[in-house]
Coordinates of C-alpha atoms and ligand atoms in Angstrom, one line a residue:
Chain A
X1435 CA -16.6 10.4 7.7
X1436 CA -17.1 6.6 7.3
X1437 CA -20.2 5.4 5.5
X1438 CA -22.6 3.7 7.9
X1439 CA -24.0 0.7 6.3
X1440 CA -27.1 -1.0 7.6
X1441 CA -25.0 -4.0 8.7
X1442 CA -22.7 -1.9 10.9
X1443 CA -25.8 -0.8 12.9
X1444 CA -26.4 -4.3 14.1
X1445 CA -25.2 -4.6 17.7
X1446 CA -22.5 -7.3 17.1
X1447 CA -20.9 -5.4 14.4
X1448 CA -20.7 -2.2 16.5
X1449 CA -16.9 -2.1 17.1
X1450 CA -17.3 -0.8 20.6
X1451 CA -19.6 -3.7 21.6
X1452 CA -17.6 -6.3 19.8
X1453 CA -14.3 -5.3 21.3
X1454 CA -15.7 -4.9 24.8
X1455 CA -17.2 -8.4 24.6
X1456 CA -13.9 -9.9 23.4
X1457 CA -11.9 -8.0 26.0
X1458 CA -14.2 -9.5 28.8
X1459 CA -14.0 -13.0 27.2
X1460 CA -10.2 -12.8 27.4
X1461 CA -10.3 -11.8 31.0
X1462 CA -12.5 -14.8 32.1
X1463 CA -11.2 -17.3 29.6
X1464 CA -8.5 -18.9 31.9
X1465 CA -11.2 -19.9 34.4
X1466 CA -12.7 -22.3 31.9
X1467 CA -9.8 -23.2 29.5
X1468 CA -6.2 -24.2 30.1
X1469 CA -4.1 -21.0 30.6
X1470 CA -1.1 -22.5 28.8
X1471 CA -3.2 -23.3 25.8
X1472 CA -4.7 -19.8 25.8
X1473 CA -1.3 -18.2 26.1
X1474 CA -0.1 -20.1 23.1
X1475 CA -3.2 -19.0 21.2
X1476 CA -2.6 -15.4 22.2
X1477 CA 1.1 -15.5 21.1
X1478 CA 0.1 -16.8 17.6
X1479 CA -2.8 -14.5 17.3
X1480 CA -0.5 -11.6 17.9
X1481 CA 2.1 -13.0 15.4
X1482 CA -0.6 -13.5 12.7
X1483 CA -2.0 -10.0 13.3
X1484 CA 1.5 -8.5 13.0
X1485 CA 2.0 -10.5 9.8
X1486 CA -1.3 -9.3 8.4
X1487 CA -0.3 -5.7 8.9
X1488 CA 2.3 -6.3 6.2
X1489 CA 0.4 -8.6 3.9
X1490 CA -3.1 -7.4 4.3
X1491 CA -2.5 -3.6 4.6
X1492 CA 0.8 -3.1 2.7
X1493 CA 0.3 -5.9 0.2
X1494 CA 3.8 -7.4 0.9
X1495 CA 4.1 -11.2 1.2
X1496 CA 7.0 -11.9 3.5
X1497 CA 8.1 -15.5 3.6
X1498 CA 10.6 -14.9 6.4
X1499 CA 8.6 -13.9 9.4
X1500 CA 9.7 -16.9 11.4
X1501 CA 13.1 -15.1 11.7
X1502 CA 11.5 -12.3 13.7
X1503 CA 9.4 -14.6 15.9
X1504 CA 12.2 -17.0 16.5
X1505 CA 15.1 -14.6 17.0
X1506 CA 13.2 -12.5 19.4
X1507 CA 12.5 -15.7 21.4
X1508 CA 16.2 -16.4 21.6
X1509 CA 17.1 -12.9 22.5
X1510 CA 14.5 -12.8 25.2
X1511 CA 15.6 -16.3 26.5
X1512 CA 19.2 -15.3 26.6
X1513 CA 18.5 -12.0 28.4
X1514 CA 16.3 -13.8 31.0
X1515 CA 18.5 -16.8 31.6
X1516 CA 22.0 -15.5 31.1
X1517 CA 21.8 -11.8 31.8
X1518 CA 19.0 -12.0 34.4
X1519 CA 16.8 -9.1 33.3
X1520 CA 13.1 -8.8 34.3
X1521 CA 10.5 -10.3 31.9
X1522 CA 9.2 -6.9 30.6
X1523 CA 12.8 -6.1 29.6
X1524 CA 13.3 -9.5 28.0
X1525 CA 10.2 -8.9 25.8
X1526 CA 11.3 -5.4 25.0
X1527 CA 14.8 -6.7 24.0
X1528 CA 13.2 -9.3 21.7
X1529 CA 10.9 -6.7 20.2
X1530 CA 13.7 -4.2 19.5
X1531 CA 16.0 -6.8 18.0
X1532 CA 13.2 -8.1 15.7
X1533 CA 12.3 -4.6 14.7
X1534 CA 16.0 -3.9 13.7
X1535 CA 16.2 -7.1 11.8
X1536 CA 13.0 -6.2 10.1
X1537 CA 14.5 -2.8 9.1
X1538 CA 17.5 -4.6 7.7
X1539 CA 15.5 -7.3 5.8
X1540 CA 13.1 -4.6 4.6
X1541 CA 15.9 -2.4 3.3
X1542 CA 17.3 -5.4 1.3
X1543 CA 14.0 -6.7 0.0
X1544 CA 11.6 -3.8 -0.5
X1545 CA 12.8 -2.7 -3.9
X1546 CA 11.6 -6.0 -5.3
X1547 CA 8.0 -7.0 -5.6
X1548 CA 5.9 -10.1 -5.6
X1549 CA 7.7 -13.4 -5.8
X1550 CA 11.1 -11.8 -5.7
X1551 CA 10.3 -10.0 -2.5
X1552 CA 9.0 -13.3 -0.9
X1553 CA 12.2 -15.1 -2.0
X1554 CA 14.6 -12.6 -0.6
X1555 CA 12.8 -12.6 2.8
X1556 CA 12.9 -16.4 2.7
X1557 CA 16.6 -16.5 1.9
X1558 CA 17.4 -14.0 4.7
X1559 CA 15.3 -16.0 7.1
X1560 CA 17.1 -19.2 6.1
X1561 CA 20.4 -17.5 6.9
X1562 CA 19.1 -16.6 10.3
X1563 CA 18.0 -20.3 10.8
X1564 CA 21.5 -21.6 10.1
X1565 CA 23.1 -19.0 12.3
X1566 CA 20.9 -20.0 15.2
X1567 CA 21.6 -23.7 14.5
X1568 CA 25.4 -23.1 14.5
X1569 CA 25.9 -20.7 17.3
X1570 CA 26.7 -22.4 20.6
X1571 CA 24.8 -20.0 22.8
X1572 CA 21.4 -20.9 21.2
X1573 CA 21.6 -24.6 22.0
X1574 CA 21.5 -25.9 18.5
X1575 CA 18.8 -28.5 17.8
X1576 CA 17.6 -28.6 21.4
X1577 CA 16.8 -24.9 21.4
X1578 CA 17.4 -22.6 24.4
X1579 CA 16.2 -24.4 27.5
X1580 CA 15.6 -23.5 31.1
X1581 CA 14.5 -19.9 30.6
X1582 CA 13.1 -18.6 33.9
X1583 CA 9.9 -16.7 33.8
X1584 CA 11.2 -14.2 36.4
X1585 CA 9.3 -11.5 38.2
X1586 CA 7.4 -8.9 36.2
X1587 CA 8.8 -5.5 37.1
X1588 CA 10.8 -7.4 39.8
X1589 CA 7.5 -7.8 41.7
X1590 CA 5.0 -10.3 40.3
X1591 CA 6.2 -13.9 40.2
X1592 CA 5.3 -15.3 36.7
X1593 CA 5.8 -18.9 37.6
X1594 CA 2.2 -18.5 38.8
X1595 CA 0.3 -19.5 35.6
X1596 CA -2.5 -17.0 36.2
X1597 CA -0.1 -14.1 36.6
X1598 CA 1.7 -15.3 33.4
X1599 CA -1.7 -15.5 31.6
X1600 CA -2.7 -11.9 32.4
X1601 CA 0.8 -10.7 31.5
X1602 CA 0.5 -12.4 28.1
X1603 CA -3.0 -11.1 27.7
X1604 CA -1.8 -7.5 28.5
X1605 CA 1.0 -7.9 25.9
X1606 CA -1.5 -9.2 23.4
X1607 CA -3.9 -6.3 23.9
X1608 CA -1.2 -3.7 23.7
X1609 CA 0.3 -5.3 20.5
X1610 CA -3.2 -5.6 19.0
X1611 CA -3.9 -2.0 19.8
X1612 CA -0.7 -0.8 18.2
X1613 CA -1.7 -2.8 15.0
X1614 CA -5.2 -1.4 15.1
X1615 CA -4.0 2.1 15.6
X1616 CA -1.4 1.8 12.8
X1617 CA -4.1 0.6 10.4
X1618 CA -6.4 3.5 11.5
X1619 CA -3.7 6.2 11.4
X1620 CA -2.6 8.8 8.8
X1621 CA 0.2 6.3 8.0
X1622 CA -2.3 3.5 7.6
X1623 CA -4.2 5.6 5.1
X1624 CA -1.1 6.0 2.9
X1625 CA -0.4 2.3 3.3
X1626 CA -3.8 1.4 2.0
X1627 CA -3.4 3.9 -0.9
X1628 CA -0.1 2.2 -1.8
X1629 CA -1.7 -1.2 -1.7
X1630 CA -4.6 -0.1 -3.9
X1631 CA -2.6 1.8 -6.5
X1632 CA 1.1 2.2 -6.0
X1633 CA 1.9 4.3 -9.1
X1634 CA -0.8 6.7 -8.1
X1635 CA 0.6 7.0 -4.6
X1636 CA 4.0 7.8 -6.1
X1637 CA 2.5 10.3 -8.4
X1638 CA 1.0 12.1 -5.4
X1639 CA 4.5 12.5 -4.0
X1640 CA 4.8 9.7 -1.5
X1641 CA 8.1 7.8 -1.3
X1642 CA 6.4 4.4 -1.2
X1643 CA 9.5 2.4 -0.3
X1644 CA 9.8 4.3 3.0
X1645 CA 6.2 3.6 3.9
X1646 CA 6.7 -0.1 3.1
X1647 CA 9.9 -0.2 5.1
X1648 CA 8.2 1.3 8.2
X1649 CA 5.3 -1.2 7.9
X1650 CA 7.8 -4.0 7.6
X1651 CA 9.7 -2.9 10.7
X1652 CA 6.5 -2.5 12.8
X1653 CA 5.3 -5.9 11.6
X1654 CA 8.7 -7.5 12.4
X1655 CA 8.9 -5.8 15.8
X1656 CA 5.5 -7.1 16.9
X1657 CA 6.2 -10.5 15.6
X1658 CA 9.2 -10.3 17.9
X1659 CA 7.0 -9.3 20.8
X1660 CA 4.9 -12.5 20.1
X1661 CA 8.0 -14.7 19.9
X1662 CA 9.6 -13.2 23.1
X1663 CA 6.4 -13.7 25.0
X1664 CA 6.1 -17.3 23.8
X1665 CA 9.6 -18.0 25.1
X1666 CA 8.6 -16.8 28.5
X1667 CA 5.4 -18.9 28.5
X1668 CA 7.2 -22.2 27.5
X1669 CA 10.5 -21.3 29.2
X1670 CA 12.1 -22.4 25.9
X1671 CA 13.2 -20.8 22.7
X1672 CA 12.6 -23.4 20.1
X1673 CA 14.4 -24.0 16.8
X1674 CA 11.1 -24.7 15.1
X1675 CA 10.1 -21.0 15.6
X1676 CA 12.9 -19.9 13.3
X1677 CA 12.2 -22.7 10.7
X1678 CA 10.5 -21.7 7.4
X1679 CA 7.6 -24.0 8.3
X1680 CA 6.7 -21.2 10.8
X1681 CA 6.8 -18.6 8.0
X1682 CA 4.4 -20.7 6.0
X1683 CA 2.1 -21.4 9.0
X1684 CA 1.6 -17.7 9.7
X1685 CA 0.5 -17.2 6.0
X1686 CA -2.0 -20.0 6.6
X1687 CA -3.3 -18.5 9.8
X1688 CA -3.8 -15.1 8.1
X1689 CA -5.6 -16.5 5.1
X1690 CA -7.8 -18.8 7.1
X1691 CA -8.8 -16.0 9.5
X1692 CA -9.3 -13.4 6.8
X1693 CA -6.6 -11.4 5.0
X1694 CA -6.8 -7.7 5.5
X1695 CA -9.5 -7.9 8.2
X1696 CA -8.6 -6.7 11.6
X1697 CA -9.7 -9.6 13.7
X1698 CA -9.2 -12.3 11.1
X1699 CA -5.6 -13.2 11.7
X1700 CA -6.1 -13.6 15.4
X1701 CA -9.1 -15.9 14.7
X1702 CA -7.0 -17.8 12.2
X1703 CA -4.1 -18.2 14.6
X1704 CA -6.4 -19.4 17.4
X1705 CA -8.1 -21.9 15.0
X1706 CA -4.8 -23.4 13.8
X1707 CA -3.4 -23.7 17.3
X1708 CA -6.6 -25.4 18.5
X1709 CA -6.6 -27.8 15.6
X1710 CA -3.0 -28.7 16.1
X1711 CA -3.5 -29.2 19.8
X1712 CA -6.6 -31.4 19.3
X1713 CA -5.1 -33.5 16.6
X1714 CA -1.5 -33.8 17.5
X1715 CA -2.2 -36.8 19.8
X1716 CA -4.9 -38.6 17.8
X1717 CA -3.5 -38.3 14.2
X1718 CA 0.2 -37.6 14.7
X1719 CA 2.1 -36.4 11.7
X1720 CA -1.1 -36.5 9.6
X1721 CA -1.7 -33.1 11.0
X1722 CA 0.6 -31.7 8.2
X1723 CA -1.7 -33.2 5.6
X1724 CA -4.8 -31.8 7.3
X1725 CA -3.2 -28.3 7.4
X1726 CA -2.4 -28.6 3.7
X1727 CA -6.1 -29.5 3.0
X1728 CA -7.3 -26.5 5.1
X1729 CA -4.9 -24.3 3.1
X1730 CA -6.3 -25.6 -0.3
X1731 CA -9.9 -25.3 0.9
X1732 CA -9.3 -21.8 2.1
X1733 CA -7.8 -20.6 -1.2
X1734 CA -10.3 -22.5 -3.4
X1735 CA -13.6 -22.2 -1.4
X1736 CA -13.6 -19.3 0.9
X1737 CA -11.0 -16.8 -0.1
X1738 CA -12.1 -14.1 2.3
X1739 CA -11.3 -16.4 5.3
X1740 CA -13.5 -16.9 8.4
X1741 CA -13.9 -13.3 9.5
X1742 CA -14.1 -12.1 5.9
X1743 CA -16.9 -14.5 5.1
X1744 CA -18.8 -13.6 8.2
X1745 CA -18.5 -9.9 7.4
X1746 CA -19.8 -10.6 3.9
X1747 CA -22.7 -12.6 5.2
X1748 CA -23.7 -9.9 7.7
X1749 CA -23.4 -7.3 5.1
X1750 CA -25.7 -9.2 2.8
X1751 CA -28.2 -9.9 5.6
X1752 CA -28.1 -6.2 6.5
X1753 CA -28.9 -5.1 3.0
X1754 CA -32.0 -7.2 2.8
Chain B
X1089 CA 12.8 33.1 -14.9
X1090 CA 12.5 31.4 -18.3
X1091 CA 9.2 31.5 -20.2
X1092 CA 9.4 27.8 -20.5
X1093 CA 8.4 25.9 -17.4
X1094 CA 9.3 22.5 -18.9
X1095 CA 12.0 21.7 -21.5
X1096 CA 13.5 18.5 -22.8
X1097 CA 16.7 18.2 -24.8
X1098 CA 17.1 15.2 -27.1
X1099 CA 14.9 13.1 -24.8
X1100 CA 15.1 9.4 -26.0
X1101 CA 13.8 6.1 -24.6
X1102 CA 14.7 2.8 -26.2
X1103 CA 13.2 -0.5 -25.3
X1104 CA 15.6 -3.2 -26.3
X1105 CA 16.8 -1.2 -29.3
X1106 CA 13.3 0.0 -30.3
X1107 CA 13.1 3.8 -30.0
X1108 CA 9.7 4.5 -28.4
X1109 CA 10.7 8.1 -28.0
X1110 CA 13.6 9.7 -30.0
X1111 CA 15.2 13.1 -29.7
X1112 CA 12.2 14.9 -28.4
X1113 CA 12.7 18.6 -27.7
X1114 CA 9.7 19.9 -25.9
X1115 CA 9.3 23.5 -24.8
X1116 CA 6.2 24.1 -22.7
X1117 CA 5.3 27.7 -22.1
X1118 CA 4.3 28.7 -18.6
X1119 CA 0.5 29.0 -18.3
X1120 CA -0.3 27.2 -21.6
X1121 CA -2.5 24.3 -22.2
X1122 CA -0.3 22.2 -24.4
X1123 CA -1.5 19.2 -26.3
X1124 CA 0.6 16.1 -27.2
X1125 CA -1.1 14.3 -30.0
X1126 CA -0.2 11.4 -32.3
X1127 CA -1.4 8.0 -33.5
X1128 CA -1.6 5.0 -31.2
X1129 CA 1.9 3.8 -30.2
X1130 CA 3.5 7.2 -31.1
X1131 CA 5.1 7.3 -27.7
X1132 CA 2.9 9.8 -25.9
X1133 CA 2.5 7.9 -22.7
X1134 CA 6.2 7.0 -22.7
X1135 CA 7.0 10.7 -22.8
X1136 CA 4.7 11.2 -19.8
X1137 CA 6.5 8.4 -18.0
X1138 CA 9.9 10.0 -18.7
X1139 CA 8.8 13.5 -17.6
X1140 CA 7.4 12.2 -14.3
X1141 CA 10.4 9.9 -13.8
X1142 CA 8.4 6.6 -14.0
X1143 CA 10.9 5.6 -16.6
X1144 CA 14.6 6.5 -16.8
X1145 CA 15.5 8.0 -20.2
X1146 CA 18.1 6.3 -22.4
X1147 CA 19.4 9.8 -23.3
X1148 CA 18.6 13.4 -22.9
X1149 CA 17.7 15.8 -20.2
X1150 CA 14.6 17.2 -18.6
X1151 CA 14.4 20.7 -17.0
X1152 CA 11.5 21.8 -14.9
X1153 CA 11.5 25.4 -13.7
X1154 CA 15.1 25.7 -14.7
X1155 CA 16.2 22.7 -12.7
X1156 CA 17.6 19.5 -14.2
X1157 CA 15.3 16.8 -12.9
X1158 CA 16.5 14.0 -15.2
X1159 CA 17.7 11.8 -12.4
X1160 CA 15.2 12.7 -9.7
X1161 CA 13.0 10.1 -7.9
X1162 CA 9.3 10.1 -9.2
X1163 CA 7.8 11.1 -5.9
X1164 CA 10.3 14.0 -5.5
X1165 CA 9.4 15.3 -8.9
X1166 CA 5.7 15.2 -7.9
X1167 CA 6.5 17.1 -4.8
X1168 CA 8.2 19.8 -6.9
X1169 CA 4.7 20.4 -8.5
X1170 CA 4.9 18.4 -11.7
X1171 CA 2.0 16.0 -11.2
X1172 CA 0.5 13.4 -13.6
X1173 CA -2.6 11.5 -14.2
X1174 CA -2.7 8.1 -15.9
X1175 CA -4.2 6.9 -19.1
X1176 CA -6.3 4.3 -17.2
X1177 CA -8.2 6.0 -14.4
X1178 CA -6.1 6.0 -11.3
X1179 CA -8.0 6.1 -8.1
X1180 CA -7.9 4.2 -4.8
X1181 CA -11.0 2.0 -5.5
X1182 CA -11.7 0.7 -2.0
X1183 CA -11.4 4.1 -0.3
X1184 CA -14.2 6.6 -0.3
X1185 CA -14.2 9.6 -2.7
X1186 CA -13.4 11.8 0.3
X1187 CA -10.6 9.6 1.4
X1188 CA -9.1 9.7 -2.1
X1189 CA -8.9 13.4 -2.1
X1190 CA -7.5 13.4 1.4
X1191 CA -4.6 11.2 0.3
X1192 CA -3.6 14.1 -2.0
X1193 CA -4.0 16.6 0.8
X1194 CA -2.4 14.5 3.6
X1195 CA 1.3 15.0 2.8
X1196 CA 1.2 18.7 3.7
X1197 CA 0.1 17.9 7.2
X1198 CA 3.5 16.3 7.8
X1199 CA 2.0 13.3 9.6
X1200 CA 2.1 10.7 6.9
X1201 CA 4.4 8.5 8.9
X1202 CA 2.6 9.0 12.2
X1203 CA 1.3 5.5 12.8
X1204 CA 0.5 6.2 16.5
X1205 CA -1.9 9.0 15.7
X1206 CA -5.6 8.4 15.1
X1207 CA -6.9 8.9 11.6
X1208 CA -9.5 11.3 13.1
X1209 CA -6.6 13.8 13.0
X1210 CA -7.2 13.8 9.2
X1211 CA -10.7 15.3 9.6
X1212 CA -9.1 18.8 9.6
X1213 CA -8.7 18.2 5.9
X1214 CA -12.4 17.5 5.3
X1215 CA -13.4 21.1 4.5
X1216 CA -10.7 21.5 1.9
X1217 CA -11.4 18.1 0.5
X1218 CA -15.1 19.0 0.2
X1219 CA -14.3 22.2 -1.6
X1220 CA -12.2 20.3 -4.1
X1221 CA -15.0 17.8 -4.6
X1222 CA -17.4 20.6 -5.2
X1223 CA -15.1 22.0 -7.9
X1224 CA -15.5 18.8 -9.8
X1225 CA -19.2 18.3 -9.0
X1226 CA -18.6 15.3 -6.8
X1227 CA -19.7 16.7 -3.4
X1228 CA -22.7 14.4 -3.4
X1229 CA -20.4 11.4 -3.7
X1230 CA -18.1 12.1 -0.8
X1231 CA -19.0 9.0 1.1
X1232 CA -19.3 6.7 -1.9
X1233 CA -16.8 3.9 -2.3
X1234 CA -14.8 5.0 -5.3
X1235 CA -14.9 1.8 -7.2
X1236 CA -18.7 2.0 -7.3
X1237 CA -18.8 5.3 -9.3
X1238 CA -19.2 5.5 -13.1
X1239 CA -16.0 6.0 -15.1
X1240 CA -16.5 9.6 -15.9
X1241 CA -16.8 10.5 -12.3
X1242 CA -13.7 8.6 -11.5
X1243 CA -11.8 10.7 -13.9
X1244 CA -13.1 13.8 -12.3
X1245 CA -12.1 12.5 -8.9
X1246 CA -8.6 11.9 -10.3
X1247 CA -8.4 15.6 -11.3
X1248 CA -9.6 16.7 -7.8
X1249 CA -7.0 14.5 -6.1
X1250 CA -4.3 15.9 -8.4
X1251 CA -5.5 19.4 -7.6
X1252 CA -5.1 18.7 -3.9
X1253 CA -1.4 18.9 -4.5
X1254 CA -1.7 22.4 -5.9
X1255 CA 0.6 21.4 -8.8
X1256 CA 2.3 24.1 -10.9
X1257 CA 2.0 21.8 -13.8
X1258 CA -0.4 18.9 -14.6
X1259 CA 0.1 16.2 -17.1
X1260 CA -3.2 14.6 -18.2
X1261 CA -3.1 11.4 -20.2
X1262 CA -6.2 11.2 -22.3
X1263 CA -8.6 12.7 -19.7
X1264 CA -11.6 12.2 -22.0
X1265 CA -10.9 8.7 -23.2
X1266 CA -13.9 6.4 -23.1
X1267 CA -16.4 9.2 -22.2
X1268 CA -19.7 10.2 -23.7
X1269 CA -20.4 13.7 -25.0
X1270 CA -21.8 14.9 -21.8
X1271 CA -18.9 13.8 -19.7
X1272 CA -16.4 15.2 -22.2
X1273 CA -18.0 18.6 -22.0
X1274 CA -17.8 18.5 -18.3
X1275 CA -14.2 17.5 -18.3
X1276 CA -13.3 20.2 -20.8
X1277 CA -14.9 22.8 -18.7
X1278 CA -13.1 21.5 -15.7
X1279 CA -9.7 21.5 -17.4
X1280 CA -10.3 25.1 -18.5
X1281 CA -11.2 26.1 -15.0
X1282 CA -8.2 24.5 -13.4
X1283 CA -5.8 25.8 -16.0
X1284 CA -5.9 29.2 -14.4
X1285 CA -2.5 29.9 -12.8
X1286 CA -1.0 26.6 -14.0
X1287 CA 0.4 24.9 -17.0
X1288 CA -1.2 21.8 -18.5
X1289 CA 0.3 19.2 -20.8
X1290 CA -2.3 16.8 -22.1
X1291 CA -2.4 13.8 -24.4
X1292 CA -5.7 13.9 -26.3
X1293 CA -7.1 11.9 -29.2
X1294 CA -10.2 14.0 -29.5
X1295 CA -9.1 16.8 -31.9
X1296 CA -12.2 18.9 -31.3
X1297 CA -11.2 19.0 -27.6
X1298 CA -7.7 19.9 -28.6
X1299 CA -8.9 22.6 -31.0
X1300 CA -11.0 24.5 -28.5
X1301 CA -8.9 24.0 -25.4
X1302 CA -5.2 24.0 -26.3
X1303 CA -2.8 26.9 -26.9
X1304 CA -0.2 24.9 -28.6
X1305 CA 0.2 21.4 -30.0
X1306 CA 3.1 19.0 -30.5
X1307 CA 2.5 16.0 -32.9
X1308 CA 4.4 12.9 -32.2
X1309 CA 4.9 10.1 -34.7
X1310 CA 6.8 6.9 -34.1
X1311 CA 8.6 8.5 -31.2
X1312 CA 9.7 11.6 -33.0
X1313 CA 8.4 15.2 -33.1
X1314 CA 6.6 15.6 -36.4
X1315 CA 5.3 19.2 -36.0
X1316 CA 4.6 21.9 -33.4
X1317 CA 2.5 25.0 -33.5
X1318 CA -1.0 26.3 -33.0
X1319 CA -4.0 24.1 -33.9
X1320 CA -4.4 26.0 -37.2
X1321 CA -0.7 25.6 -38.2
X1322 CA -0.6 22.0 -37.2
X1323 CA -3.9 21.0 -38.8
X1324 CA -2.7 22.4 -42.2
X1325 CA 0.7 20.7 -42.0
X1326 CA 0.7 18.2 -44.9
X1327 CA 3.0 15.7 -43.0
X1328 CA 0.5 15.7 -40.1
X1329 CA -2.4 15.2 -42.4
X1330 CA -0.6 12.3 -44.0
X1331 CA 0.3 10.7 -40.6
X1332 CA -3.4 10.8 -39.7
X1333 CA -4.8 9.6 -43.0
X1334 CA -6.5 6.3 -42.6
X1335 CA -5.7 6.1 -38.9
X1336 CA -8.5 5.5 -36.5
X1337 CA -7.6 8.6 -34.6
X1338 CA -8.7 11.0 -37.3
X1339 CA -12.0 9.3 -37.5
X1340 CA -12.4 9.4 -33.7
X1341 CA -11.4 13.1 -33.7
X1342 CA -14.3 14.1 -35.9
X1343 CA -17.0 12.6 -33.8
Ligands
ATP888 N1 7.6 -0.8 -21.0 C1 7.7 -1.0 -22.3 N2 8.5 -2.0 -22.9 C2 8.6 -2.2 -24.2 N3 7.9 -1.4 -25.1 C3 7.1 -0.4 -24.6 C4 7.0 -0.2 -23.2 N4 6.1 0.9 -23.1 C5 5.8 1.3 -24.3 N5 6.3 0.5 -25.3 C6 6.2 0.6 -26.7 O1 6.5 2.0 -27.0 C7 5.6 2.5 -28.0 C8 5.0 3.7 -27.6 O2 4.0 3.4 -26.6 P1 3.2 4.5 -25.8 O3 2.3 3.8 -24.8 O4 4.1 5.6 -25.3 O5 2.3 5.1 -27.0 P2 1.1 6.1 -26.9 O6 1.4 7.2 -27.9 O7 0.8 6.5 -25.5 O8 -0.1 5.2 -27.5 P3 -1.7 5.2 -27.2 O9 -2.3 6.3 -28.0 O10 -2.2 3.9 -27.7 O11 -1.9 5.4 -25.7 C9 4.6 1.3 -28.3 O12 5.1 0.7 -29.5 C10 4.7 0.4 -27.2 O13 4.5 -0.9 -27.5
MG889 MG1 -0.8 6.3 -24.3

């Protein structure tokens, strides 16, 4: 029962055509671009999409999502290196631990709103950061090194970069589908209602805190999936992934791509990773300044983000 | 079962020492349309917030269908069948009109937490939602994005969404506020229609609406109950007349 606008009739905006095109692009991409770069893009695209599920669809600004990305990376790394499990189990372990952490963070933070919610998540994430820094097993400042990629299901050797790429791609597609499904589910409908008018949702009998908590846990778990996968790719769980910088960066990715749009955060994640990759060598630490400038431009000039602005343009074109 | 569906005993709410509601003893008879009137700032909305648990009372108890609900969570009270509307129209502006009503219907499906299920599974609610929209003359707007509708229509949608819960008792906070004559007539008819088999407590400034709709009236002034009775009794009460003299409400009421 969705309204069909003129714009959505144009071929590119037809979801089936659009998603099929993107799916094929993802399959052929490693033949023209560096697989390692692409894998990094996919990990951050998934991370930002998971973050957007919380901010864009539940209206909750977490400033502690690095804790889920980073911790899952360490859990996966330790499981792979020291326990010797297969990669899919490593990723699963990271996902489950991040989901449980999300449940815990959420339970503590969800009764607060706005800035207080953000501050509690930040404080909890900082505690995780210091724990990771202090514990011996996590390698302190050096991070967790020498993580083997292992054999997927005990069969496929992931030290082959192409095999690794398609594994990451499959993980991304699955994670993205879970997010897409969550947004377009009965649960997603209630989440949108809460975001639009929380008192009204309460007055209709919904225990809004429970819905927010589930959204938080799903978002944290999938952030963990991204972090665990990233550890496999780089064979390293890095301290910077638990640092609050990372919590800020995912906000930037989401805003840049388009808050509350489905593809936006993935686009934003890809854009930021690309910019960082291109600029890291030529401008060094000025990259931080450039990121700051992008952030300001984003908030002041195009609040809808890349995908949001494109959608608005197409809509306007469609109406004429 | 008691004749009174909702009772309060010494219900009091203080904000930093200021008593917005003090010692209110309401008794709402089952099946009645009961009005809560009073000048601006009398505490009417605060009473609604207390009854629906959006605010905790400083003192006093609330009994709904014989059960003490004073310390219940607001969503739990709603699920019990005591459902409110808001003074400022409360819809989900970016959802379609149909989706708004479905939010009200959805809880009964028991799938509200099912994040793995497609939202197409909600289409089974469409017939019921459409019937509710027809009841409030909104069938033609089903696919409209709610925020794009005129104000009067939004208020009608709010009532349809509330009705989706099949509440035993509805609390309406100024359902005709900001409406023209035509919309007011429509809403009055609507309230009369939906009052069959349920109890309604409504805040209303428009006294002609109160006069021809309500069975019983409670007058609130500076947080306290000033009078209670039928419209004829209350409108002859000298204290009530005095409270309304010179106030804008009385002027409004005689439009
Ligand atoms: N959350 C709050 N904190 C402090 N004071 C409040 C709060 N809510 C209401 N009040 C005060 O309590 C008094 C009663 O307010 P309330 O909104 O209940 O009045 P009302 O009868 O609904 O008025 P109106 O006809 O204007 O809607 C007012 O003086 C108001 O300023
Ligand atoms: Mg009021």
